[in-house]
PDB file of C-alpha atoms in Angstrom:
ATOM      1  CA  MET O   1       8.568  36.884 -28.789  1.00 48.00           C
ATOM      2  CA  THR O   2      12.076  35.609 -29.548  1.00 47.00           C
ATOM      3  CA  THR O   3      12.337  31.957 -30.543  1.00 44.00           C
ATOM      4  CA  PRO O   4      14.807  30.147 -28.256  1.00 45.00           C
ATOM      5  CA  ILE O   5      17.992  29.053 -30.035  1.00 40.00           C
ATOM      6  CA  TRP O   6      17.368  25.397 -29.174  1.00 39.00           C
ATOM      7  CA  MET O   7      14.114  25.437 -31.155  1.00 39.00           C
ATOM      8  CA  ASN O   8      15.776  26.477 -34.439  1.00 46.00           C
ATOM      9  CA  GLY O   9      16.929  24.100 -37.165  1.00 46.00           C
ATOM     10  CA  PRO O  10      15.837  20.657 -38.384  1.00 41.00           C
ATOM     11  CA  ARG O  11      17.354  18.778 -35.430  1.00 40.00           C
ATOM     12  CA  ALA O  12      15.410  20.928 -32.986  1.00 43.00           C
ATOM     13  CA  GLN O  13      12.197  20.510 -34.973  1.00 44.00           C
ATOM     14  CA  SER O  14      12.686  16.737 -34.961  1.00 41.00           C
ATOM     15  CA  ALA O  15      13.430  16.739 -31.230  1.00 44.00           C
ATOM     16  CA  ALA O  16      10.237  18.693 -30.612  1.00 52.00           C
ATOM     17  CA  THR O  17       7.929  16.154 -32.241  1.00 62.00           C
ATOM     18  CA  PRO O  18       5.260  14.732 -29.921  1.00 56.00           C
ATOM     19  CA  ALA O  19       6.875  11.281 -29.953  1.00 54.00           C
ATOM     20  CA  ALA O  20      10.308  12.680 -29.081  1.00 53.00           C
ATOM     21  CA  MET O  21       8.882  14.868 -26.350  1.00 55.00           C
ATOM     22  CA  LEU O  22       7.004  11.907 -24.870  1.00 49.00           C
ATOM     23  CA  ARG O  23      10.192   9.812 -24.830  1.00 53.00           C
ATOM     24  CA  GLN O  24      11.940  12.598 -22.935  1.00 56.00           C
ATOM     25  CA  LEU O  25       9.085  12.847 -20.447  1.00 55.00           C
ATOM     26  CA  LEU O  26       8.777   9.128 -19.719  1.00 52.00           C
ATOM     27  CA  PRO O  27      11.459   8.963 -16.984  1.00 51.00           C
ATOM     28  CA  LEU O  28       9.905  12.015 -15.286  1.00 51.00           C
ATOM     29  CA  LEU O  29       6.401  10.554 -15.490  1.00 51.00           C
ATOM     30  CA  ALA O  30       7.603   7.290 -14.021  1.00 50.00           C
ATOM     31  CA  SER O  31       9.327   9.121 -11.171  1.00 48.00           C
ATOM     32  CA  LEU O  32       6.218  11.198 -10.456  1.00 45.00           C
ATOM     33  CA  LEU O  33       4.008   8.121 -10.344  1.00 46.00           C
ATOM     34  CA  LEU O  34       6.352   6.230  -8.051  1.00 44.00           C
ATOM     35  CA  ALA O  35       6.842   9.300  -5.844  1.00 40.00           C
ATOM     36  CA  GLY O  36       3.128   9.443  -5.156  1.00 39.00           C
ATOM     37  CA  CYS O  37       2.240  12.556  -7.198  1.00 40.00           C
ATOM     38  CA  ALA O  38      -0.346  10.533  -9.107  1.00 41.00           C
ATOM     39  CA  THR O  39      -3.242   8.798  -7.451  1.00 47.00           C
ATOM     40  CA  PRO O  40      -3.376   5.179  -8.622  1.00 59.00           C
ATOM     41  CA  GLY O  41      -6.194   2.867  -7.691  1.00 68.00           C
ATOM     42  CA  PRO O  42      -6.164   0.270  -4.918  1.00 78.00           C
ATOM     43  CA  ALA O  43      -3.404  -2.296  -4.751  1.00 87.00           C
ATOM     44  CA  HIS O  44      -4.117  -5.562  -6.535  1.00 92.00           C
ATOM     45  CA  LEU O  45      -2.772  -9.028  -5.894  1.00 93.00           C
ATOM     46  CA  TYR O  46      -1.819 -10.984  -9.027  1.00 94.00           C
ATOM     47  CA  THR O  47      -1.191 -14.717  -8.863  1.00 94.00           C
ATOM     48  CA  VAL O  48      -0.464 -17.484 -11.335  1.00 94.00           C
ATOM     49  CA  ALA O  49       0.249 -21.189 -10.854  1.00 93.00           C
ATOM     50  CA  PRO O  50       3.023 -22.895 -12.867  1.00 93.00           C
ATOM     51  CA  ARG O  51       0.612 -24.304 -15.452  1.00 92.00           C
ATOM     52  CA  ALA O  52      -2.514 -22.238 -14.880  1.00 93.00           C
ATOM     53  CA  PRO O  53      -4.511 -21.010 -17.886  1.00 93.00           C
ATOM     54  CA  GLU O  54      -5.221 -17.684 -16.168  1.00 94.00           C
ATOM     55  CA  ILE O  55      -3.516 -14.963 -14.164  1.00 95.00           C
ATOM     56  CA  ARG O  56      -5.756 -14.126 -11.219  1.00 93.00           C
ATOM     57  CA  ASP O  57      -6.302 -10.450 -10.391  1.00 91.00           C
ATOM     58  CA  ARG O  58      -8.087  -9.082  -7.333  1.00 88.00           C
ATOM     59  CA  ALA O  59      -8.142  -5.772  -5.482  1.00 88.00           C
ATOM     60  CA  LEU O  60      -6.861  -6.010  -1.946  1.00 87.00           C
ATOM     61  CA  ASP O  61      -9.499  -3.604  -0.623  1.00 81.00           C
ATOM     62  CA  GLY O  62     -12.233  -5.979  -1.815  1.00 72.00           C
ATOM     63  CA  ARG O  63     -14.002  -3.320  -3.890  1.00 72.00           C
ATOM     64  CA  ASP O  64     -13.019  -4.388  -7.399  1.00 66.00           C
ATOM     65  CA  VAL O  65     -14.420  -7.486  -9.023  1.00 64.00           C
ATOM     66  CA  ALA O  66     -11.612  -9.903  -9.914  1.00 65.00           C
ATOM     67  CA  ARG O  67     -10.670  -9.813 -13.597  1.00 80.00           C
ATOM     68  CA  ASP O  68      -8.690 -12.894 -14.506  1.00 90.00           C
ATOM     69  CA  VAL O  69      -6.428 -12.614 -17.560  1.00 95.00           C
ATOM     70  CA  PRO O  70      -5.359 -15.487 -19.854  1.00 95.00           C
ATOM     71  CA  SER O  71      -1.772 -16.634 -19.300  1.00 95.00           C
ATOM     72  CA  PHE O  72      -1.527 -17.990 -22.868  1.00 96.00           C
ATOM     73  CA  LEU O  73       0.520 -20.963 -21.688  1.00 94.00           C
ATOM     74  CA  GLU O  74       1.161 -23.468 -24.440  1.00 91.00           C
ATOM     75  CA  PRO O  75       1.438 -27.249 -23.948  1.00 91.00           C
ATOM     76  CA  GLY O  76       4.679 -27.923 -22.110  1.00 90.00           C
ATOM     77  CA  ASP O  77       5.064 -24.362 -20.782  1.00 92.00           C
ATOM     78  CA  THR O  78       5.745 -23.937 -17.055  1.00 92.00           C
ATOM     79  CA  VAL O  79       5.835 -20.600 -15.246  1.00 94.00           C
ATOM     80  CA  THR O  80       9.036 -20.233 -13.188  1.00 92.00           C
ATOM     81  CA  GLY O  81       8.855 -16.506 -12.474  1.00 93.00           C
ATOM     82  CA  PHE O  82       6.277 -13.716 -12.578  1.00 96.00           C
ATOM     83  CA  ALA O  83       6.167  -9.919 -12.275  1.00 96.00           C
ATOM     84  CA  TYR O  84       3.735  -7.057 -12.945  1.00 96.00           C
ATOM     85  CA  ASP O  85       4.717  -3.649 -14.318  1.00 94.00           C
ATOM     86  CA  PRO O  86       2.295  -0.988 -12.981  1.00 90.00           C
ATOM     87  CA  PHE O  87       3.678   1.586 -15.426  1.00 88.00           C
ATOM     88  CA  THR O  88       2.826  -0.328 -18.604  1.00 90.00           C
ATOM     89  CA  ASP O  89       0.058  -2.579 -17.184  1.00 91.00           C
ATOM     90  CA  HIS O  90       1.881  -5.688 -18.418  1.00 95.00           C
ATOM     91  CA  PHE O  91       2.514  -9.073 -16.832  1.00 96.00           C
ATOM     92  CA  PHE O  92       5.917 -10.720 -17.357  1.00 97.00           C
ATOM     93  CA  LEU O  93       5.956 -14.519 -17.220  1.00 96.00           C
ATOM     94  CA  ARG O  94       9.254 -16.395 -17.149  1.00 95.00           C
ATOM     95  CA  LEU O  95       8.761 -19.768 -18.815  1.00 93.00           C
ATOM     96  CA  ALA O  96      10.531 -23.108 -18.927  1.00 88.00           C
ATOM     97  CA  PRO O  97      11.875 -24.939 -20.812  1.00 78.00           C
ATOM     98  CA  GLY O  98      14.370 -22.374 -22.005  1.00 73.00           C
ATOM     99  CA  ASN O  99      14.318 -18.810 -20.753  1.00 82.00           C
ATOM    100  CA  GLN O 100      11.460 -17.241 -22.619  1.00 92.00           C
ATOM    101  CA  ILE O 101       9.653 -14.180 -21.289  1.00 95.00           C
ATOM    102  CA  ARG O 102       6.030 -13.778 -22.344  1.00 96.00           C
ATOM    103  CA  VAL O 103       4.560 -10.305 -21.845  1.00 97.00           C
ATOM    104  CA  VAL O 104       0.777 -10.143 -21.430  1.00 97.00           C
ATOM    105  CA  ASP O 105      -1.168  -6.887 -21.754  1.00 95.00           C
ATOM    106  CA  ARG O 106      -3.618  -6.904 -18.839  1.00 93.00           C
ATOM    107  CA  PRO O 107      -6.379  -4.592 -20.165  1.00 91.00           C
ATOM    108  CA  ALA O 108      -6.183  -5.976 -23.723  1.00 93.00           C
ATOM    109  CA  ARG O 109      -6.000  -9.574 -22.439  1.00 94.00           C
ATOM    110  CA  ALA O 110      -3.509 -10.313 -25.222  1.00 96.00           C
ATOM    111  CA  ILE O 111       0.143 -11.231 -25.717  1.00 97.00           C
ATOM    112  CA  LYS O 112       2.136  -8.022 -26.112  1.00 96.00           C
ATOM    113  CA  ARG O 113       5.416  -9.690 -27.061  1.00 95.00           C
ATOM    114  CA  ALA O 114       7.655 -12.655 -26.262  1.00 95.00           C
ATOM    115  CA  PHE O 115      11.411 -13.018 -26.305  1.00 94.00           C
ATOM    116  CA  THR O 116      14.139 -15.426 -25.269  1.00 92.00           C
ATOM    117  CA  ILE O 117      16.950 -14.224 -23.047  1.00 90.00           C
ATOM    118  CA  ASP O 118      20.209 -15.023 -24.793  1.00 84.00           C
ATOM    119  CA  PRO O 119      22.679 -15.954 -23.511  1.00 83.00           C
ATOM    120  CA  SER O 120      20.629 -17.894 -21.010  1.00 83.00           C
ATOM    121  CA  PRO O 121      20.792 -16.631 -17.410  1.00 82.00           C
ATOM    122  CA  GLY O 122      20.672 -20.227 -16.177  1.00 79.00           C
ATOM    123  CA  PRO O 123      17.796 -22.403 -14.997  1.00 78.00           C
ATOM    124  CA  GLY O 124      14.507 -20.656 -14.276  1.00 75.00           C
ATOM    125  CA  GLY O 125      13.579 -18.956 -11.050  1.00 85.00           C
ATOM    126  CA  ASP O 126      11.742 -15.999  -9.569  1.00 91.00           C
ATOM    127  CA  LEU O 127      11.548 -12.667 -11.379  1.00 93.00           C
ATOM    128  CA  ALA O 128      11.320  -9.006 -10.316  1.00 97.00           C
ATOM    129  CA  LEU O 129      10.843  -5.794 -12.284  1.00 97.00           C
ATOM    130  CA  ASN O 130      11.905  -2.183 -11.769  1.00 96.00           C
ATOM    131  CA  PRO O 131       8.973  -0.066 -13.026  1.00 92.00           C
ATOM    132  CA  ARG O 132      11.166   3.007 -13.269  1.00 91.00           C
ATOM    133  CA  ASP O 133      13.179   1.685 -16.235  1.00 93.00           C
ATOM    134  CA  GLY O 134      11.558  -1.675 -16.991  1.00 93.00           C
ATOM    135  CA  HIS O 135      14.651  -3.690 -16.083  1.00 97.00           C
ATOM    136  CA  LEU O 136      14.121  -7.312 -15.119  1.00 97.00           C
ATOM    137  CA  PHE O 137      15.988  -9.150 -12.361  1.00 97.00           C
ATOM    138  CA  LEU O 138      16.093 -12.936 -12.745  1.00 95.00           C
ATOM    139  CA  LEU O 139      17.326 -15.629 -10.411  1.00 94.00           C
ATOM    140  CA  ASP O 140      19.905 -18.131 -11.607  1.00 90.00           C
ATOM    141  CA  ALA O 141      19.140 -21.407  -9.836  1.00 87.00           C
ATOM    142  CA  THR O 142      22.822 -22.394  -9.945  1.00 90.00           C
ATOM    143  CA  ARG O 143      24.519 -19.214  -8.643  1.00 92.00           C
ATOM    144  CA  ALA O 144      24.188 -16.626  -5.857  1.00 95.00           C
ATOM    145  CA  GLU O 145      23.621 -13.896  -8.439  1.00 95.00           C
ATOM    146  CA  LEU O 146      20.878 -11.986 -10.181  1.00 96.00           C
ATOM    147  CA  VAL O 147      20.805 -11.425 -13.929  1.00 95.00           C
ATOM    148  CA  GLU O 148      19.664  -7.943 -14.975  1.00 96.00           C
ATOM    149  CA  THR O 149      18.102  -7.429 -18.412  1.00 95.00           C
ATOM    150  CA  SER O 150      16.331  -4.670 -20.276  1.00 94.00           C
ATOM    151  CA  ARG O 151      12.572  -4.657 -20.746  1.00 90.00           C
ATOM    152  CA  LEU O 152      13.189  -6.450 -24.064  1.00 91.00           C
ATOM    153  CA  GLY O 153      15.550  -9.102 -22.672  1.00 91.00           C
ATOM    154  CA  ALA O 154      18.979  -7.686 -23.529  1.00 93.00           C
ATOM    155  CA  ILE O 155      21.369  -8.751 -20.778  1.00 93.00           C
ATOM    156  CA  ILE O 156      22.813  -5.783 -18.899  1.00 95.00           C
ATOM    157  CA  GLY O 157      24.928  -7.789 -16.495  1.00 95.00           C
ATOM    158  CA  ARG O 158      25.127 -10.073 -13.479  1.00 95.00           C
ATOM    159  CA  ILE O 159      24.780  -8.853  -9.902  1.00 97.00           C
ATOM    160  CA  PRO O 160      26.742 -10.904  -7.340  1.00 97.00           C
ATOM    161  CA  LEU O 161      24.887 -10.900  -4.011  1.00 97.00           C
ATOM    162  CA  GLN O 162      27.309  -9.843  -1.300  1.00 97.00           C
ATOM    163  CA  GLY O 163      27.476 -12.299   1.591  1.00 96.00           C
ATOM    164  CA  VAL O 164      25.232 -14.935  -0.030  1.00 96.00           C
ATOM    165  CA  ALA O 165      26.832 -18.300  -0.790  1.00 94.00           C
ATOM    166  CA  THR O 166      23.964 -20.302  -2.308  1.00 94.00           C
ATOM    167  CA  PRO O 167      21.316 -19.589  -4.962  1.00 94.00           C
ATOM    168  CA  PRO O 168      18.347 -17.693  -3.452  1.00 95.00           C
ATOM    169  CA  LEU O 169      14.698 -18.699  -3.717  1.00 95.00           C
ATOM    170  CA  GLY O 170      12.915 -15.446  -4.440  1.00 96.00           C
ATOM    171  CA  VAL O 171      13.406 -11.813  -5.448  1.00 97.00           C
ATOM    172  CA  ALA O 172      11.240  -8.678  -5.232  1.00 98.00           C
ATOM    173  CA  PHE O 173      11.800  -5.011  -6.077  1.00 98.00           C
ATOM    174  CA  ASP O 174      11.274  -2.089  -3.675  1.00 97.00           C
ATOM    175  CA  ALA O 175      10.454   0.862  -5.938  1.00 94.00           C
ATOM    176  CA  ARG O 176      10.527   3.399  -3.090  1.00 94.00           C
ATOM    177  CA  GLN O 177      14.057   2.538  -1.984  1.00 96.00           C
ATOM    178  CA  ASP O 178      15.313   1.400  -5.408  1.00 96.00           C
ATOM    179  CA  SER O 179      16.555  -1.854  -3.921  1.00 98.00           C
ATOM    180  CA  LEU O 180      16.114  -5.617  -4.150  1.00 98.00           C
ATOM    181  CA  LEU O 181      14.721  -8.014  -1.560  1.00 98.00           C
ATOM    182  CA  VAL O 182      16.110 -11.533  -1.848  1.00 98.00           C
ATOM    183  CA  LEU O 183      14.755 -14.637  -0.094  1.00 97.00           C
ATOM    184  CA  LEU O 184      17.449 -17.120   0.876  1.00 97.00           C
ATOM    185  CA  GLU O 185      17.195 -20.889   0.452  1.00 94.00           C
ATOM    186  CA  ASP O 186      15.975 -21.413   4.041  1.00 96.00           C
ATOM    187  CA  GLY O 187      12.648 -19.755   3.156  1.00 96.00           C
ATOM    188  CA  LEU O 188      12.956 -17.493   6.225  1.00 97.00           C
ATOM    189  CA  THR O 189      15.802 -15.015   5.734  1.00 97.00           C
ATOM    190  CA  LEU O 190      15.520 -11.952   3.515  1.00 97.00           C
ATOM    191  CA  HIS O 191      18.403  -9.684   2.572  1.00 98.00           C
ATOM    192  CA  ARG O 192      18.133  -6.215   1.083  1.00 98.00           C
ATOM    193  CA  PHE O 193      20.580  -5.348  -1.706  1.00 98.00           C
ATOM    194  CA  SER O 194      21.473  -2.271  -3.680  1.00 98.00           C
ATOM    195  CA  LEU O 195      21.224  -2.538  -7.464  1.00 97.00           C
ATOM    196  CA  THR O 196      24.944  -3.302  -7.535  1.00 96.00           C
ATOM    197  CA  GLY O 197      24.633  -6.206  -5.095  1.00 97.00           C
ATOM    198  CA  LEU O 198      25.738  -4.428  -1.901  1.00 98.00           C
ATOM    199  CA  ASN O 199      24.163  -6.124   1.127  1.00 98.00           C
ATOM    200  CA  THR O 200      22.446  -3.388   3.165  1.00 97.00           C
ATOM    201  CA  GLY O 201      20.523  -5.421   5.760  1.00 96.00           C
ATOM    202  CA  LYS O 202      18.444  -8.469   6.533  1.00 96.00           C
ATOM    203  CA  PHE O 203      15.434  -9.670   8.525  1.00 96.00           C
ATOM    204  CA  GLN O 204      13.825 -12.966   9.436  1.00 97.00           C
ATOM    205  CA  LEU O 205      10.262 -13.960   8.583  1.00 98.00           C
ATOM    206  CA  ALA O 206       7.999 -15.341  11.306  1.00 97.00           C
ATOM    207  CA  ARG O 207       6.877 -18.208   9.032  1.00 97.00           C
ATOM    208  CA  HIS O 208       8.543 -20.288   6.312  1.00 96.00           C
ATOM    209  CA  VAL O 209       7.514 -19.281   2.795  1.00 96.00           C
ATOM    210  CA  ARG O 210       7.741 -20.815  -0.662  1.00 91.00           C
ATOM    211  CA  ALA O 211       9.926 -19.727  -3.547  1.00 86.00           C
ATOM    212  CA  ALA O 212       8.117 -16.568  -4.687  1.00 91.00           C
ATOM    213  CA  ILE O 213       7.870 -13.143  -3.055  1.00 96.00           C
ATOM    214  CA  ALA O 214       6.371  -9.737  -3.860  1.00 97.00           C
ATOM    215  CA  PHE O 215       6.738  -6.369  -2.144  1.00 97.00           C
ATOM    216  CA  ASP O 216       4.204  -3.540  -1.825  1.00 96.00           C
ATOM    217  CA  SER O 217       6.466  -0.477  -1.794  1.00 94.00           C
ATOM    218  CA  ASP O 218       3.691   1.862  -0.656  1.00 92.00           C
ATOM    219  CA  ALA O 219       2.332  -0.248   2.212  1.00 94.00           C
ATOM    220  CA  ARG O 220       5.848  -1.588   3.029  1.00 96.00           C
ATOM    221  CA  GLU O 221       4.559  -5.169   3.115  1.00 97.00           C
ATOM    222  CA  LEU O 222       5.965  -8.414   1.757  1.00 97.00           C
ATOM    223  CA  TYR O 223       3.726 -11.113   0.243  1.00 97.00           C
ATOM    224  CA  ALA O 224       4.707 -14.777  -0.031  1.00 96.00           C
ATOM    225  CA  PRO O 225       2.941 -18.186  -0.183  1.00 95.00           C
ATOM    226  CA  LEU O 226       3.237 -19.886   3.204  1.00 95.00           C
ATOM    227  CA  ALA O 227       5.192 -23.151   3.162  1.00 94.00           C
ATOM    228  CA  ASP O 228       3.424 -24.652   6.173  1.00 89.00           C
ATOM    229  CA  ALA O 229      -0.149 -23.986   5.040  1.00 86.00           C
ATOM    230  CA  ASP O 230      -2.000 -25.010   1.912  1.00 80.00           C
ATOM    231  CA  ALA O 231      -3.382 -22.229  -0.266  1.00 85.00           C
ATOM    232  CA  GLU O 232      -2.430 -19.322   2.009  1.00 93.00           C
ATOM    233  CA  ILE O 233      -0.408 -16.196   1.330  1.00 95.00           C
ATOM    234  CA  GLY O 234       1.343 -14.485   4.230  1.00 96.00           C
ATOM    235  CA  VAL O 235       1.630 -10.699   4.458  1.00 97.00           C
ATOM    236  CA  PHE O 236       4.656  -9.586   6.498  1.00 98.00           C
ATOM    237  CA  ASP O 237       5.941  -6.222   7.711  1.00 97.00           C
ATOM    238  CA  GLU O 238       9.541  -5.065   7.236  1.00 95.00           C
ATOM    239  CA  GLN O 239      10.562  -6.688  10.501  1.00 95.00           C
ATOM    240  CA  GLY O 240       9.271 -10.065   9.302  1.00 97.00           C
ATOM    241  CA  GLN O 241       6.189 -10.181  11.528  1.00 98.00           C
ATOM    242  CA  LEU O 242       3.132 -11.863  10.021  1.00 98.00           C
ATOM    243  CA  MET O 243       0.398  -9.221   9.705  1.00 97.00           C
ATOM    244  CA  ARG O 244      -2.360 -11.297   8.110  1.00 96.00           C
ATOM    245  CA  THR O 245      -3.016 -14.140   5.685  1.00 95.00           C
ATOM    246  CA  LEU O 246      -4.928 -14.266   2.413  1.00 92.00           C
ATOM    247  CA  PRO O 247      -6.368 -17.250   0.564  1.00 88.00           C
ATOM    248  CA  ALA O 248      -4.238 -18.359  -2.378  1.00 85.00           C
ATOM    249  CA  PRO O 249      -6.247 -19.520  -5.396  1.00 79.00           C
ATOM    250  CA  ASP O 250      -3.611 -22.085  -6.363  1.00 76.00           C
ATOM    251  CA  THR O 251      -0.729 -23.934  -4.713  1.00 74.00           C
ATOM    252  CA  PRO O 252       2.109 -23.466  -5.511  1.00 73.00           C
ATOM    253  CA  THR O 253       1.754 -19.939  -6.838  1.00 86.00           C
ATOM    254  CA  PHE O 254       3.774 -17.033  -8.193  1.00 93.00           C
ATOM    255  CA  LEU O 255       2.615 -13.570  -7.268  1.00 95.00           C
ATOM    256  CA  ASP O 256       3.081  -9.828  -7.471  1.00 96.00           C
ATOM    257  CA  VAL O 257       1.291  -6.833  -5.985  1.00 94.00           C
ATOM    258  CA  GLY O 258       0.647  -3.281  -7.134  1.00 88.00           C
ATOM    259  CA  PRO O 259      -2.008  -0.863  -8.436  1.00 86.00           C
ATOM    260  CA  HIS O 260      -3.384  -1.007 -11.946  1.00 81.00           C
ATOM    261  CA  ALA O 261      -1.488   1.337 -14.231  1.00 69.00           C
ATOM    262  CA  PHE O 262      -2.398   5.019 -13.822  1.00 57.00           C
ATOM    263  CA  LEU O 263      -0.925   5.957 -17.215  1.00 53.00           C
ATOM    264  CA  ARG O 264      -0.142   3.525 -20.021  1.00 51.00           C
ATOM    265  CA  VAL O 265       2.500   4.484 -22.585  1.00 50.00           C
ATOM    266  CA  PHE O 266       3.739   1.178 -24.096  1.00 49.00           C
TER     267      PHE O 266
END
């Protein structure tokens, strides 16, 4: 059997190491998982209050026993944004004062890492995550823009939100359509944006919601704490109709939704 040319030489041998091969496969694995080729478990709802000692975790089908995870908040810490990465099985907590991100490993129930976003993207606000590349999208409470960073907090750039004049209240990521859902300051109107900030549509919710949203890309449902009801989370379809409500363990609350990681690589 003839050895392919690309496998000859020290560079090729280095490129063929298991670690290098895994790095090359990661984008493909992420795409396969998000495309539905893997079979993840049931969707889970994750919630955390601004100063709660734990992140609450429960399966939405009611079959799994809830497994709360420590938030590792220190005295003076306040959660201002929250996201879950189903690819790495990590929680991302945006903390004030400052703009620190604390990453918590869900299965290990331990801090994975922490970093400060510098330069600061502005006052704290909601947070969303793209599981395909790990990029974070943060609200700036003073501008109608999103700040995009890498998984480790390096600022990639700002995304002006076309047609939006005031700072939004919430942001969520739609992994199926590779787009962003943004809740406007009225707590009712949601716009959909491309990753460059192009406004591609909007819809109105049937009930006012608070400043945190999450989107289930598989079920095509939006989750948000209801503003006119204590300790309730509304589940809305893509037309904004209220489908059902769920009890919220804390009020106010930050939340995200998604299956536990099928494959962990970080």
